[in-house]
Structures are given as structure tokens and as C-alpha cells.
Coordinates of C-alpha atoms and ligand atoms in Angstrom, one line a residue:
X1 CA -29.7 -14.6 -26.1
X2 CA -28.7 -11.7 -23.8
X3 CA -30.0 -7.9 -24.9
X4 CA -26.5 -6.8 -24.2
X5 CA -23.3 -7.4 -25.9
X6 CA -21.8 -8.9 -22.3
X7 CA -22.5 -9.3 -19.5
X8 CA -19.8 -7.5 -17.6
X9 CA -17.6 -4.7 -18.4
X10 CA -15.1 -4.3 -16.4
X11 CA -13.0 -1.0 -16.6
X12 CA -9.7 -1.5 -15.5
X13 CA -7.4 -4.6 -15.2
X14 CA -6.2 -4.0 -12.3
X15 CA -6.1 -6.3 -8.9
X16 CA -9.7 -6.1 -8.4
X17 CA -10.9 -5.6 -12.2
X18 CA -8.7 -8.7 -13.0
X19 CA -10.1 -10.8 -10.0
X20 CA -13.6 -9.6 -10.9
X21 CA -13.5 -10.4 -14.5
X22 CA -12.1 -13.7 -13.8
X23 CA -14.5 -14.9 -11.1
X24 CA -17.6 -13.5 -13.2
X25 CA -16.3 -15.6 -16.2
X26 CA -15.6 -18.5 -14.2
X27 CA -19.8 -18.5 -13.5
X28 CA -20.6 -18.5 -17.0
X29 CA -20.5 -14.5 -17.9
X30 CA -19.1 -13.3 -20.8
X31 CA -16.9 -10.8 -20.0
X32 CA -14.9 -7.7 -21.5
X33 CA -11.9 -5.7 -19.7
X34 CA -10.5 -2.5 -20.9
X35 CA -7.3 -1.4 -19.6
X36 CA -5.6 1.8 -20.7
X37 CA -2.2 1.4 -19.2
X38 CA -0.9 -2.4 -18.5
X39 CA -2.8 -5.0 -17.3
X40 CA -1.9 -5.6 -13.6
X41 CA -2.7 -2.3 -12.2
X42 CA -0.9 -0.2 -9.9
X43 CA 0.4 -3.2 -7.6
X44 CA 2.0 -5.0 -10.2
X45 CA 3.0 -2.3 -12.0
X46 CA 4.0 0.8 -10.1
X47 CA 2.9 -0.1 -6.6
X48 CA 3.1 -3.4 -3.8
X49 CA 5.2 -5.7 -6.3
X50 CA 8.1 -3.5 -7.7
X51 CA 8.2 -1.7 -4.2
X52 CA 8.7 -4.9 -2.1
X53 CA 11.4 -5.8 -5.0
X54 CA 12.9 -2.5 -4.4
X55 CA 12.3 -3.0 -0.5
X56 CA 14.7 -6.5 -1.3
X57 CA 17.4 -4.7 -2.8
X58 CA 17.8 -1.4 -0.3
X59 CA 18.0 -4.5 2.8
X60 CA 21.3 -5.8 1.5
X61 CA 23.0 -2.8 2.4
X62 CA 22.2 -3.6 5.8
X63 CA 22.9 -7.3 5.1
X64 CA 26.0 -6.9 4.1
X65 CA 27.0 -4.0 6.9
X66 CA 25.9 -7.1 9.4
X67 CA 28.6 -9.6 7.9
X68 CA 31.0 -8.6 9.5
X69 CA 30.3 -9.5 12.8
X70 CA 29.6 -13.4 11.6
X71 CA 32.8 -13.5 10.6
X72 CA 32.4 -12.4 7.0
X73 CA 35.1 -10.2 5.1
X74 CA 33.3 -8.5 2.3
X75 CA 34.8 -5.6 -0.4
X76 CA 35.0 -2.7 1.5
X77 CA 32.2 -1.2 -0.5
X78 CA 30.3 -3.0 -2.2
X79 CA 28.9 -1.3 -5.7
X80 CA 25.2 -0.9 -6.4
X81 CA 23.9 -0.1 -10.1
X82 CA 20.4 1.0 -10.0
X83 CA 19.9 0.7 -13.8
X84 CA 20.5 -3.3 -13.2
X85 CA 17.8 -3.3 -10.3
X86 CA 15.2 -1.3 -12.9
X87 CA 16.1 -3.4 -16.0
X88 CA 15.3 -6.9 -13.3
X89 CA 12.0 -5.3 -11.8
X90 CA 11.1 -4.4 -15.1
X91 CA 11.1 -7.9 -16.4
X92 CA 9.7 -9.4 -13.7
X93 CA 6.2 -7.1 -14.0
X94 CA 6.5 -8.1 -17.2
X95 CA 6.1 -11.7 -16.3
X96 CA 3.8 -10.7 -13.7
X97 CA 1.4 -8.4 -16.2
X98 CA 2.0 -11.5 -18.8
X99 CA 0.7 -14.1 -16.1
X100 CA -2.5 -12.0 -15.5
X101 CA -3.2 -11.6 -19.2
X102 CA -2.7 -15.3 -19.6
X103 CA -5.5 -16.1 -16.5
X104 CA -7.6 -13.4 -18.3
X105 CA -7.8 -15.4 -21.4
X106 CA -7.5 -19.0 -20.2
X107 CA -11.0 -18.0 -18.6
X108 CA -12.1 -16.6 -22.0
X109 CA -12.1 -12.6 -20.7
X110 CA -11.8 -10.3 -24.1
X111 CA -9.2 -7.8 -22.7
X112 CA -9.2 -4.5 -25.2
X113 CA -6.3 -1.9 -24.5
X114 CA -8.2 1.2 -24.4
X115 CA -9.5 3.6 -22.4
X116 CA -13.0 3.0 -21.7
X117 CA -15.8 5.3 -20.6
X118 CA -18.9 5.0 -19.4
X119 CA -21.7 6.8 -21.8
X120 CA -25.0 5.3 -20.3
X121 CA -26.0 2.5 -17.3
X122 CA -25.7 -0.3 -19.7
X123 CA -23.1 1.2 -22.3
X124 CA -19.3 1.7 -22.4
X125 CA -17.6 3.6 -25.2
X126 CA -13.6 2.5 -26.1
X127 CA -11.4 5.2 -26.7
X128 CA -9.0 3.7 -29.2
X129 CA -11.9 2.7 -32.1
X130 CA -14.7 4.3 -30.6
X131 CA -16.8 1.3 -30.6
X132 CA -19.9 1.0 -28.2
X133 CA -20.7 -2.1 -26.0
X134 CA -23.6 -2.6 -23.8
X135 CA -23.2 -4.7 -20.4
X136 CA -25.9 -6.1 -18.3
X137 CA -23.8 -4.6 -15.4
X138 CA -20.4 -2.5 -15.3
X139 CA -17.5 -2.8 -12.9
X140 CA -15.6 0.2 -12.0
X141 CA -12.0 -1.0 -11.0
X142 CA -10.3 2.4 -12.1
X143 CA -8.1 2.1 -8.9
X144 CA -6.1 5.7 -7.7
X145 CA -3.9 7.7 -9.1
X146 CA -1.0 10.2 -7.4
X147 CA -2.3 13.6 -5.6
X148 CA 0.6 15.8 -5.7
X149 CA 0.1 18.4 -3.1
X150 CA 0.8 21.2 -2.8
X151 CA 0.1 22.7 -5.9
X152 CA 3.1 25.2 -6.1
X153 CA 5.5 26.8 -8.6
X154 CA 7.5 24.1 -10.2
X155 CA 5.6 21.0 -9.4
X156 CA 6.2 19.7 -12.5
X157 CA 9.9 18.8 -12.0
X158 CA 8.8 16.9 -8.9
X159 CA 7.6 13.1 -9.7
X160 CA 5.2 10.6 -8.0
X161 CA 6.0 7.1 -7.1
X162 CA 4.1 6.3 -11.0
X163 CA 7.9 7.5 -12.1
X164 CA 10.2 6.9 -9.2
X165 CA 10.8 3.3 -10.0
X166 CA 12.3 4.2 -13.5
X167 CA 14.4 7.0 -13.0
X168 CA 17.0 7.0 -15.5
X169 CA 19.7 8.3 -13.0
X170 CA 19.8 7.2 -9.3
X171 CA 19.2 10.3 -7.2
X172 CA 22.2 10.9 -5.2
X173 CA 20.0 13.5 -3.3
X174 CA 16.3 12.9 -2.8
X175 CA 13.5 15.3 -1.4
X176 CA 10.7 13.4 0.1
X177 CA 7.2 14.9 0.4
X178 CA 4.7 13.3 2.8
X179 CA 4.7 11.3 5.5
X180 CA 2.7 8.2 4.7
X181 CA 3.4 4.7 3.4
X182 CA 4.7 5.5 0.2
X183 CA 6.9 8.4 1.5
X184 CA 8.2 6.5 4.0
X185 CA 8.7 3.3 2.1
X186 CA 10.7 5.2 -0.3
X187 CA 12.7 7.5 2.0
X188 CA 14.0 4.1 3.3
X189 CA 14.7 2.3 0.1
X190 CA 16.5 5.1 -1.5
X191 CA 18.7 6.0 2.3
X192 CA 19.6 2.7 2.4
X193 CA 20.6 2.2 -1.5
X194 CA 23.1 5.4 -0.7
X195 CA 21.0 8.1 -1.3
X196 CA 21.1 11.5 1.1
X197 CA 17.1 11.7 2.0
X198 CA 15.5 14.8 3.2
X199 CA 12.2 14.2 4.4
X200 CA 9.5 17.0 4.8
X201 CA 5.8 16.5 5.5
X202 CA 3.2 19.1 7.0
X203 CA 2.6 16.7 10.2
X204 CA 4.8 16.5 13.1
X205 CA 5.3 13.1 12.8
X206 CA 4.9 10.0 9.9
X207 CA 2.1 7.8 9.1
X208 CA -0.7 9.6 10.8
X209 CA -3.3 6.8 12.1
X210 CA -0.7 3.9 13.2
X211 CA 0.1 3.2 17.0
X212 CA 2.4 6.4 18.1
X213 CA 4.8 4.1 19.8
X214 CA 5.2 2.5 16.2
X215 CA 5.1 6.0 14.5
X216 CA 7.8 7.1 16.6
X217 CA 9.8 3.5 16.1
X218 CA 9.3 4.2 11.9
X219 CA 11.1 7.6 12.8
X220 CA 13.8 6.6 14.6
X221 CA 14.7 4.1 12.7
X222 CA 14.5 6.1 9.3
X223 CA 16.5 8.5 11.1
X224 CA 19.2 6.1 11.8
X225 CA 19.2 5.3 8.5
X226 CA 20.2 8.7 7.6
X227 CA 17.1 10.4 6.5
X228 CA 17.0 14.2 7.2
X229 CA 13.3 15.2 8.7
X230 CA 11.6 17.9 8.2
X231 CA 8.2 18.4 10.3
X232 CA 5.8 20.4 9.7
X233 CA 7.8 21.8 6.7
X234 CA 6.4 21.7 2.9
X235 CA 8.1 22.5 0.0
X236 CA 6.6 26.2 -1.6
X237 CA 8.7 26.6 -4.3
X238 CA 10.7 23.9 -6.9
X239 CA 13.2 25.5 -9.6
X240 CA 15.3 23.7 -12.0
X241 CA 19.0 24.9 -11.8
X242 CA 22.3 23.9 -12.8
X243 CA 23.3 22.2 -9.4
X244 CA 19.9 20.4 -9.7
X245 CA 16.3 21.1 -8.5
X246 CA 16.2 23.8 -5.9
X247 CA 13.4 23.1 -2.9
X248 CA 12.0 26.7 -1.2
X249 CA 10.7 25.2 2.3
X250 CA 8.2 26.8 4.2
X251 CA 10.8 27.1 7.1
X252 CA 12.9 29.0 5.2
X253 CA 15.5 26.9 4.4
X254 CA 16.5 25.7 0.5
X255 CA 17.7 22.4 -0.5
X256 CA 19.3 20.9 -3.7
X257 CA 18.7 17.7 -4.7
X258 CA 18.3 15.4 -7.9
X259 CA 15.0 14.4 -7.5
X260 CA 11.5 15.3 -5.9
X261 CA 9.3 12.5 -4.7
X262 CA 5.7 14.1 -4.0
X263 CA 3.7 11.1 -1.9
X264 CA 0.8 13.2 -0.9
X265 CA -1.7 10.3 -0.8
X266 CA -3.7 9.0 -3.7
X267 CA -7.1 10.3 -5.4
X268 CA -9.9 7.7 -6.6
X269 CA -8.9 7.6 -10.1
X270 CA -12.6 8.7 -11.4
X271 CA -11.9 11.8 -13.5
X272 CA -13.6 12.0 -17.2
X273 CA -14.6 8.5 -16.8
X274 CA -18.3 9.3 -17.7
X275 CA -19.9 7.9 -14.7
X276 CA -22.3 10.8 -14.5
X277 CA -24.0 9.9 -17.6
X278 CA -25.2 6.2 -15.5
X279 CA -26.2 8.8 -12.7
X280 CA -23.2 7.2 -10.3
X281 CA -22.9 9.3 -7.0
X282 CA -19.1 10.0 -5.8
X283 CA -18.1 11.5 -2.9
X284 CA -16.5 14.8 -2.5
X285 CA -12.7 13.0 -3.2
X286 CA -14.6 11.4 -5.9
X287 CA -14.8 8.2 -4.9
X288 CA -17.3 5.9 -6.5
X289 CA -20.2 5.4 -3.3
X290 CA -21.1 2.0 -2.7
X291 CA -22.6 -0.5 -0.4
X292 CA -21.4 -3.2 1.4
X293 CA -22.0 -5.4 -1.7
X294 CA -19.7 -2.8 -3.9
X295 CA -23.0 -1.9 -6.0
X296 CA -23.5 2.1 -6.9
X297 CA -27.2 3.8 -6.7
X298 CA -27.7 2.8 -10.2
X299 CA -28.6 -0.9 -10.0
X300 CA -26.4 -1.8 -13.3
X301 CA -22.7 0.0 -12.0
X302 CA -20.7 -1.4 -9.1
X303 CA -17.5 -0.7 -8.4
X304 CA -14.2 -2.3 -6.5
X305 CA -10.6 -1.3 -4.9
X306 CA -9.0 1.9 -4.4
X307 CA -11.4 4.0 -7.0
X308 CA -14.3 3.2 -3.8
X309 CA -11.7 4.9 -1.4
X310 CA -13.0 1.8 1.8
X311 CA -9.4 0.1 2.8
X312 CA -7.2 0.6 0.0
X313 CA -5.3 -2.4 -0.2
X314 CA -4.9 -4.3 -2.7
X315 CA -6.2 -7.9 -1.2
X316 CA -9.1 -5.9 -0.2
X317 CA -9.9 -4.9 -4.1
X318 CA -9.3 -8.4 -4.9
X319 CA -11.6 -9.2 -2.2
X320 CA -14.0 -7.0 -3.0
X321 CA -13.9 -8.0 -6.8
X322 CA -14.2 -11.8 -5.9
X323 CA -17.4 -11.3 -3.5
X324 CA -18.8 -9.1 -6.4
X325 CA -18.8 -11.8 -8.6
X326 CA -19.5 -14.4 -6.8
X327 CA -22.9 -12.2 -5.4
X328 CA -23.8 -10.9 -9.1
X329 CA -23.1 -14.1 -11.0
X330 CA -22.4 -17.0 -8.9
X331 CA -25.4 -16.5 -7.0
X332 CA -23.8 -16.3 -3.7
X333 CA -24.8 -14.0 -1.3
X334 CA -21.0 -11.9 0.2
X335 CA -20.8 -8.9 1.5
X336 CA -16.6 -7.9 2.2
X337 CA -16.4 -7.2 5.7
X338 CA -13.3 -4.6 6.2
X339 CA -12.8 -4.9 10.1
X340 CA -9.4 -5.6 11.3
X341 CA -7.1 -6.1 7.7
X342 CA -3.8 -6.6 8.6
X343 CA -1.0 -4.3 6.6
X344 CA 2.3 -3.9 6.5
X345 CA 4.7 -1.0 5.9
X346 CA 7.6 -2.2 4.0
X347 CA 10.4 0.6 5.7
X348 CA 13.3 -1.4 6.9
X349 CA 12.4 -2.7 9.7
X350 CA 8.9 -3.4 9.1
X351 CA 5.9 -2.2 10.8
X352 CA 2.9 -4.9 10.6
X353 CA -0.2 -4.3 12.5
X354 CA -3.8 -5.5 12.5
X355 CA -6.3 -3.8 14.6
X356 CA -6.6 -0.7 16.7
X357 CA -3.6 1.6 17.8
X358 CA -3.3 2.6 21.6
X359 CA -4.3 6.0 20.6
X360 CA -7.7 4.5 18.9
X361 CA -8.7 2.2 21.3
X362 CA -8.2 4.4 24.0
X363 CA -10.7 6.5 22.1
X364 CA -13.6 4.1 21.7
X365 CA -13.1 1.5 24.7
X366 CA -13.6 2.3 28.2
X367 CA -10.7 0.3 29.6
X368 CA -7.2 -0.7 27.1
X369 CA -4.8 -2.5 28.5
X370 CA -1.0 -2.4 26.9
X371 CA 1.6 -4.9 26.7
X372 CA 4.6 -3.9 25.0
X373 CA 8.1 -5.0 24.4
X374 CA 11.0 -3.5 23.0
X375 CA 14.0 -5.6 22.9
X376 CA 17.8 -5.7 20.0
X377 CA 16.7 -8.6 18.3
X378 CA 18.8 -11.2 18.6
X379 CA 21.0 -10.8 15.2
X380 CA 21.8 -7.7 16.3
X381 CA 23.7 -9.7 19.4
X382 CA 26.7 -10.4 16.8
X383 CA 26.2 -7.7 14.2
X384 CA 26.6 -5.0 16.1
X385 CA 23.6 -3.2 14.7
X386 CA 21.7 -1.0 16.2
X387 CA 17.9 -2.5 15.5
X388 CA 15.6 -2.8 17.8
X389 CA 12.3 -4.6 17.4
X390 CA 9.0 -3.0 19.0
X391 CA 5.7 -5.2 19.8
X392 CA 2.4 -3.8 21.3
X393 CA -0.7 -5.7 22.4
X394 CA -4.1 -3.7 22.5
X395 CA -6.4 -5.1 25.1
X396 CA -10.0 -4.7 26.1
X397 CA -9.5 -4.1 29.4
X398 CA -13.3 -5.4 30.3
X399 CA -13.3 -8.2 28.0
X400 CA -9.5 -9.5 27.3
X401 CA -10.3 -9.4 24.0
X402 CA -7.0 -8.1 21.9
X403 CA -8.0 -5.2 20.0
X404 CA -4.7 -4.8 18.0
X405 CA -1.4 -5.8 17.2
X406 CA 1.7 -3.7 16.0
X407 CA 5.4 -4.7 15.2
X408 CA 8.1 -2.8 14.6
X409 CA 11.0 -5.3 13.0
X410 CA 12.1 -7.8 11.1
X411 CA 9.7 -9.3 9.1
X412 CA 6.8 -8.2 10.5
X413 CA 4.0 -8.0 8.1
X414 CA 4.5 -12.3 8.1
X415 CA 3.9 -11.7 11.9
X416 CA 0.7 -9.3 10.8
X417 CA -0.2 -11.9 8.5
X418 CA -0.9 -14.8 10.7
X419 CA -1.7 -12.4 14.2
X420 CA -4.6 -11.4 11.2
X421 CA -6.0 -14.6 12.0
X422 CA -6.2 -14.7 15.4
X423 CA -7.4 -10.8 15.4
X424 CA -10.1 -11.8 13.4
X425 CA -11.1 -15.2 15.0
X426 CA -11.5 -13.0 18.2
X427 CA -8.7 -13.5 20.0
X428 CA -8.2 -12.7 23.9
X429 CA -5.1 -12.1 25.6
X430 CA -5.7 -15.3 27.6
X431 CA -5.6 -17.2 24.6
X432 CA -2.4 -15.6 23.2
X433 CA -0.5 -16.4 26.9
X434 CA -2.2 -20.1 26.4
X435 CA 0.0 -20.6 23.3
X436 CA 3.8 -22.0 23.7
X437 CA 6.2 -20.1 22.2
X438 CA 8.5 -20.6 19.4
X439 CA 11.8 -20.5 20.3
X440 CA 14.3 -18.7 19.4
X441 CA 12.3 -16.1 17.8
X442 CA 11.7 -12.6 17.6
X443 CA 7.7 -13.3 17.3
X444 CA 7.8 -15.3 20.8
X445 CA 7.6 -12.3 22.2
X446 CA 3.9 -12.5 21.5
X447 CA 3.0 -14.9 23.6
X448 CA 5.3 -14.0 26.2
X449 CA 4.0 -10.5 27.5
X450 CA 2.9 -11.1 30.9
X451 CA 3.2 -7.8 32.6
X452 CA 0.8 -5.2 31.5
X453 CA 2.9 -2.3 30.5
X454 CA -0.6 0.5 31.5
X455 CA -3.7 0.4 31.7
X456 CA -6.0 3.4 30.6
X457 CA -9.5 4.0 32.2
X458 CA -11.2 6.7 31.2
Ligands
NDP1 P1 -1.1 8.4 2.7 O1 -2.5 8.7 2.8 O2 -0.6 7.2 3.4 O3 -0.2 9.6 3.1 C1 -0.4 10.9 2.5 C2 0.6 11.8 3.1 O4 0.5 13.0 2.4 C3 0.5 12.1 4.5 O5 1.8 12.4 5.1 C4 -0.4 13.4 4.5 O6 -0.2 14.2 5.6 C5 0.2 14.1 3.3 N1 -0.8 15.0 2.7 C6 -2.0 14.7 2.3 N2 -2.6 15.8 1.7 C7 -1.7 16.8 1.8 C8 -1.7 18.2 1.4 N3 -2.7 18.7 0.9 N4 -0.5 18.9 1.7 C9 0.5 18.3 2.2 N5 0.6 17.0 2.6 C10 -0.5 16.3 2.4 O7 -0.8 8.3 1.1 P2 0.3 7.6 0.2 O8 0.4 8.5 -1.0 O9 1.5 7.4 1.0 O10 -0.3 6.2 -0.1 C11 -1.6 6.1 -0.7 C12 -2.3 4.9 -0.3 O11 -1.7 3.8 -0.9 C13 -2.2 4.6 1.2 O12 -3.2 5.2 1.9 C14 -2.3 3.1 1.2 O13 -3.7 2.8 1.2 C15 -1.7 2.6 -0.1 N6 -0.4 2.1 0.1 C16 -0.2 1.0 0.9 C17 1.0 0.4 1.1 C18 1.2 -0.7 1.9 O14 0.2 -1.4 2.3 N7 2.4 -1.1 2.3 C19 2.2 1.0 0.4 C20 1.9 2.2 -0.4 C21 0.7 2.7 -0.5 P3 -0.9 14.1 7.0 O15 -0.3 12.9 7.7 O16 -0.7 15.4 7.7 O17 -2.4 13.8 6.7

């Protein structure tokens, strides 16, 4: 008979808090996971999943501007009712957040709504009754939550992607802030679902950290799709009036629009969650400090995903939760190692990439080699559109070993997916030229870059 009530308590039901529960219970733990909002977490919820749905519907605009040219007579303009797109994502998170409940409890997980908080190393109080359990260990899978920066007059009519999806009205004119995925995710969805998209960020370009030559392919792109840039510009001021929300910019000018998206990156969603009282050390973002096993200076608290600020992803939470179960109860011995996780951004085209930009590798290897390709994809031939797809190889110069891979186009986090593989199996640029191509693709292109494009000594 166990001192404790459970085992493990997990807090939060998110992707790693549900993976971690499930995996622990699998081994024989008895298991408890509170949730305070709906189980699923940000990526079913308000995040990956209703995004990529979102991603789905903004792409037929393009779809059916392509027609045309295949010979395809369509309405001249074909109508788009955004209530009908919420009312569908909604029920299919619903299924989704159903589906996850379901796994919980197939594997005998207690799941209690509430918010839980952490009153000692071994002991979690829940909010709703203010009942007390004691764990043998606790799992902190609290995720992020929306930083809305910066903090000036009128932020409060300006909304975070936790609200964007539901907006009762579609915005017919949308202020942006930010420049990284989400803001740029969005800015595409809503340009391309009609919208007029102003986008304004403090950089001078989007998605600081990617390849430049893929930055600058993301602007482009979202530029042809009719979003308005703003660089180096931030909103100072945001007033409600009767022609809609009025945006101050630090450039002087003023903008009206409907709606305010802030995307100013996410904060480890720590806050008033009592880990102090089990002596947990954060960082100065207040993320939860771990090591590579995901367990915090205090031997009973570990902690997964987004809330430990590593790669936040979710298949890296989910990662993290499995090896942390696997390690504490399955008596496995797995460390997560983070190197070279493939992403995608979901603007329209894509961007997938796995490894190190030019920029980075140029910074830490002593020779890079590039091979790059830009090229209209070959839909494009009969649509008429202007797309273009981008592909860069990042070489070791010294060892041929590819260092990273970045696309710019149609489906290109699949690409990312698979080129993940090869990334991580240590791929050199020998072996990609040793593989035959598949043909006619966009991808073939891979294995087809012969001529190096530069080569960077320093
Ligand atoms: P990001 O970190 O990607 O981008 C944050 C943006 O906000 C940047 O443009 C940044 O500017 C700007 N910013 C940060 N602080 C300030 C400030 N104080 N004032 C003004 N601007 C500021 O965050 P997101 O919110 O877009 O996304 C959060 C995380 O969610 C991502 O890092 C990613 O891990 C995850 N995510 C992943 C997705 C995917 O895999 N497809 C999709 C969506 C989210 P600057 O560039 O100058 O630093």
C-alpha cells in the first residue's frame, strides 16, 4: 500500500500531461489529471489542430483562383461564411478533446476538472472542492499561455490567438502584431479568407531564427497575398471607436480595423501554480528548470512541454511526457534528445525545415556549403499563379554532412517530416545525390541539387 493517494499527479491535460498520464498508467501507476480548461490542451484546443483546419479552409481561395486555368468555370465569387468554418472546427475539437478523455479513462486515469495547485513536494490542492491529494511524484504539464506585448493603452480590445478562432464576426480588417509563427500563420489565413491584413512587428523582417532566404520567401509571399507590412512598427495606442478599433503606430500612422491579433510569443504558463511551496526553481520567463530527464531540483516534481520553455512543440511535449514515464515508471532509462526537430509553418505556402539556417551554420561551422533552388512549381505552369517554391541544403563543408533543410512551398512540412529522418540518421549530401528521384515532383528537387549555390569559409 502506497503512503500517497497516487502515484502521479499530473496538472494539466494537455499533449504532454495526457501522454504522460497515459504512459505512467499503462506501467501500473495510478494516476490523477486535473485540467482547468478542456482536456486536449492548447493544440487541440486553441493551437496546431484548429489552426491547420483554419490553414485548410483559407487554401481554397487559392484553389479555386487556380481552376480556372484547368479548364474549370466556377461562380465568379465564391461565398465564405466564417460562422460555418467555427461551428465545424468546433465540433471536431470536440471529438478530438472527447477522444483524449476516452484514452484517459480506458487506461483508468481519474481526470478532475479543476484547477490544481501545488501546496507541498508530495501534495496538490484542487481548486473546485478544495480537496488535498498526495503523489509519490507530480507532473507539471501547465503548457503556455499568450504574452501580449506591449503593454499599452487599450490592450484590452486587442485578442490573442486563445480568441481568434471564435470571433463572432469575421474581421473584414485585421491588425497583426508580431512576426512569428502564429502571427504569420494567421496574417495568411485571414488575407486569404478575404480579410485586409496589416501586419506590424518591431523586427525588420518575420520569424526571426529561420533561414533568411526562407524569411524573406514567407514575406513575399504574404505580401502577394495582400498583407500590408509594417517593420519595425508597434502599435502604442488601441481605442474603441465607432468606425472600429483605432491602432496609434509608432510610425505615426493610424489604422482602423475590426480586430487586433496580439501574437507576441507565449509565456510558460507557471503563474500562481504554487510551485514554490515544493521549492521548484524557474527561470527568469518562469519556466519550470529541468534536466534532460524533465525532473526539477526537487526529486518528486518534473515537468513536460511548453511550461519547460526547451522546443516548444507539441510532439516534443508528447515526447518528453512519454520518456518521463517510461524513465519514472516503466523503468526505462530515456532522456529526449532535442537536436534537429523538424517544424513546419503552416502560411500558404508552407515553410518546413529541420536543422540549421545558413545564417546559423555559418556561425558555428568553419566551412557551409549551400545548394538552393528556386523554381514556379509545376501547377503553377497551367494556373497561372504566381508561387514559387524555395529549397536550401545546409552542408558541412568539411564533412558533407547536411546540416539543414528548409522549403518554402507546397506541402512542405510532409517534406520536413520525412528529410527529419534523414537529418537525424546523419545524412550527407553524397547520400542525398545517391538517391533517385521521384518524378514529377516538387520534392525531387532534393536530390537533384548538383551545383553548389556558395560556399562560406570563414
Ligand atoms: P514567437 O516567439 O514565434 O514570435 C513572437 C513574436 O513576437 C516575434 O515577432 C517577436 O519579435 C515578437 N515579440 C516578442 N516580444 C515582444 C515585445 N516585447 N514587443 C514586441 N514584439 C515582441 O511566438 P508566437 O506567439 O508566434 O508563438 C509561440 C510559440 O508557439 C512558438 O515559438 C512556437 O514554439 C509555437 N507555435 C508553433 C507553431 C508551429 O509549429 N507551426 C505554430 C504556432 C505556434 P522578434 O522577432 O523581434 O523577437
Amino acid at each position: 500500500m502506497s503512503d500517497f493517494d497516487v502515484d502521479l499527479f499530473v496538472i494539466g491535460a494537455g499533449s504532454g500531461g495526457v501522454r504522460a498520464a497515459r504512459i505512467a498508467a499503462a506501467h501500473g501507476a495510478s494516476v490523477m489529471v486535473a485540467e482547468e480548461f478542456r482536456i486536449g490542451g492548447t493544440c487541440v484546443i486553441r493551437g496546431c489542430v484548429p489552426k491547420k483546419l483554419y490553414v485548410y479552409a483559407s487554401r481554397f481561395a487559392d484553389d479555386f483562383a487556380d481552376a480556372a486555368g484547368f479548364g474549370w468555370t466556377l461562380p465568379a465569387r465564391p461565398a465564405f461564411d466564417w460562422r460555418k468554418l467555427v461551428d465545424a472546427k468546433e465540433k471536431e475539437i470536440t471529438r478530438l478533446s472527447g477522444l483524449y478523455r476516452q484514452n484517459l479513462e480506458r487506461n483508468k486515469v481519474e481526470i478532475v476538472e479543476s484547477r490544481a495547485e501545488v501546496i507541498g513536494p508530495n501534495r496538490v490542492r484542487l481548486l473546485n472542492d478544495g480537496r488535498e491529494i498526495t503523489a509519490k511524484y507530480i507532473l507539471v504539464a501547465t503548457g503556455g499561455a499568450p504574452a501580449l506585448e506591449p503593454s499599452i493603452p487599450g490592450l484590452e480590445h486587442a485578442v490573442s490567438s486563445n480568441e481568434v478562432f471564435d470571433l463572432t464576426a469575421f474581421p473584414q480588417r485585421l491588425l497583426v502584431v508580431g512576426g512569428g509563427y502564429i502571427a504569420v500563420e494567421f496574417a495568411s489565413v485571414f488575407a486569404r479568407l478575404g480579410c485586409k491584413v496589416t501586419q506590424a512587428m518591431r523586427a525588420d523582417n518575420v520569424l526571426r531564427g529561420f533561414d533568411g532566404d526562407m524569411r524573406a520567401g514567407v514575406r513575399d509571399a504574404l505580401r502577394h497575398a495582400g498583407v500590408d507590412f509594417r517593420f519595425g512598427v508597434l502599435p502604442t495606442k488601441i481605442e474603441k471607436t465607432a468606425e472600429g478599433l483605432k491602432a496609434a503606430l509608432s510610425d505615426g500612422a493610424d489604422i482602423v480595423v475590426d480586430q487586433v491579433l496580439v501574437a507576441t510569443g507565449r509565456r510558460p504558463h507557471t503563474r500562481g501554480l504554487g510551485l514554490e511551496n515544493a521549492g521548484v526553481e524557474m527561470d527568469a520567463v518562469g519556466a519550470v528548470k529541468v534536466d534532460g530527464y524533465s525532473r526539477t531540483n526537487a526529486p518528486s516534481v518534473y515537468a513536460v512541454g511548453d511550461v519547460t520553455n526547451r522546443v516548444n512543440l507539441t510532439p516534443v511535449a508528447i515526447r518528453e511526457g512519454h520518456a518521463f514515464a517510461d524513465t519514472v515508471f516503466g523503468g526505462r532509462d530515456i532522456r529526449v534528445d532535442h537536436a534537429n526537430v523538424a517544424s513546419a509553418v503552416f502560411t500558404t505556402p508552407e515553410l518546413g525545415t529541420v536543422g540549421l539556417g545558413e545564417e546559423d551554420a555559418r556561425a558555428q561551422y568553419d566551412v557551409v556549403d549551400i545548394y538552393s533552388a528556386g523554381f514556379r512549381p509545376m501547377k503553377a505552369t497551367l494556373s497561372g499563379s504566381a508561387e514559387r517554391v524555395a529549397m536550401k541544403i545546409v552542408v558541412d563543408g568539411k564533412t558533407d554532412k547536411v546540416l539543414g533543410v528548409h522549403i518554402l512551398g507546397h506541402e512542405a512540412g510532409e517534406m520536413a517530416q520525412l528529410l527529419g529522418i534523414a537529418v537525424k540518421m546523419g545524412a550527407t549530401k553524397a547520400d542525398f545525390d545517391a538517391t533517385m528521384a521521384v518524378h514529377p515532383t516538387a520534392a525531387e528537387e532534393l536530390v537533384t541539387m548538383r551545383t553548389r549555390s556558395a560556399r562560406h569559409e570563414r
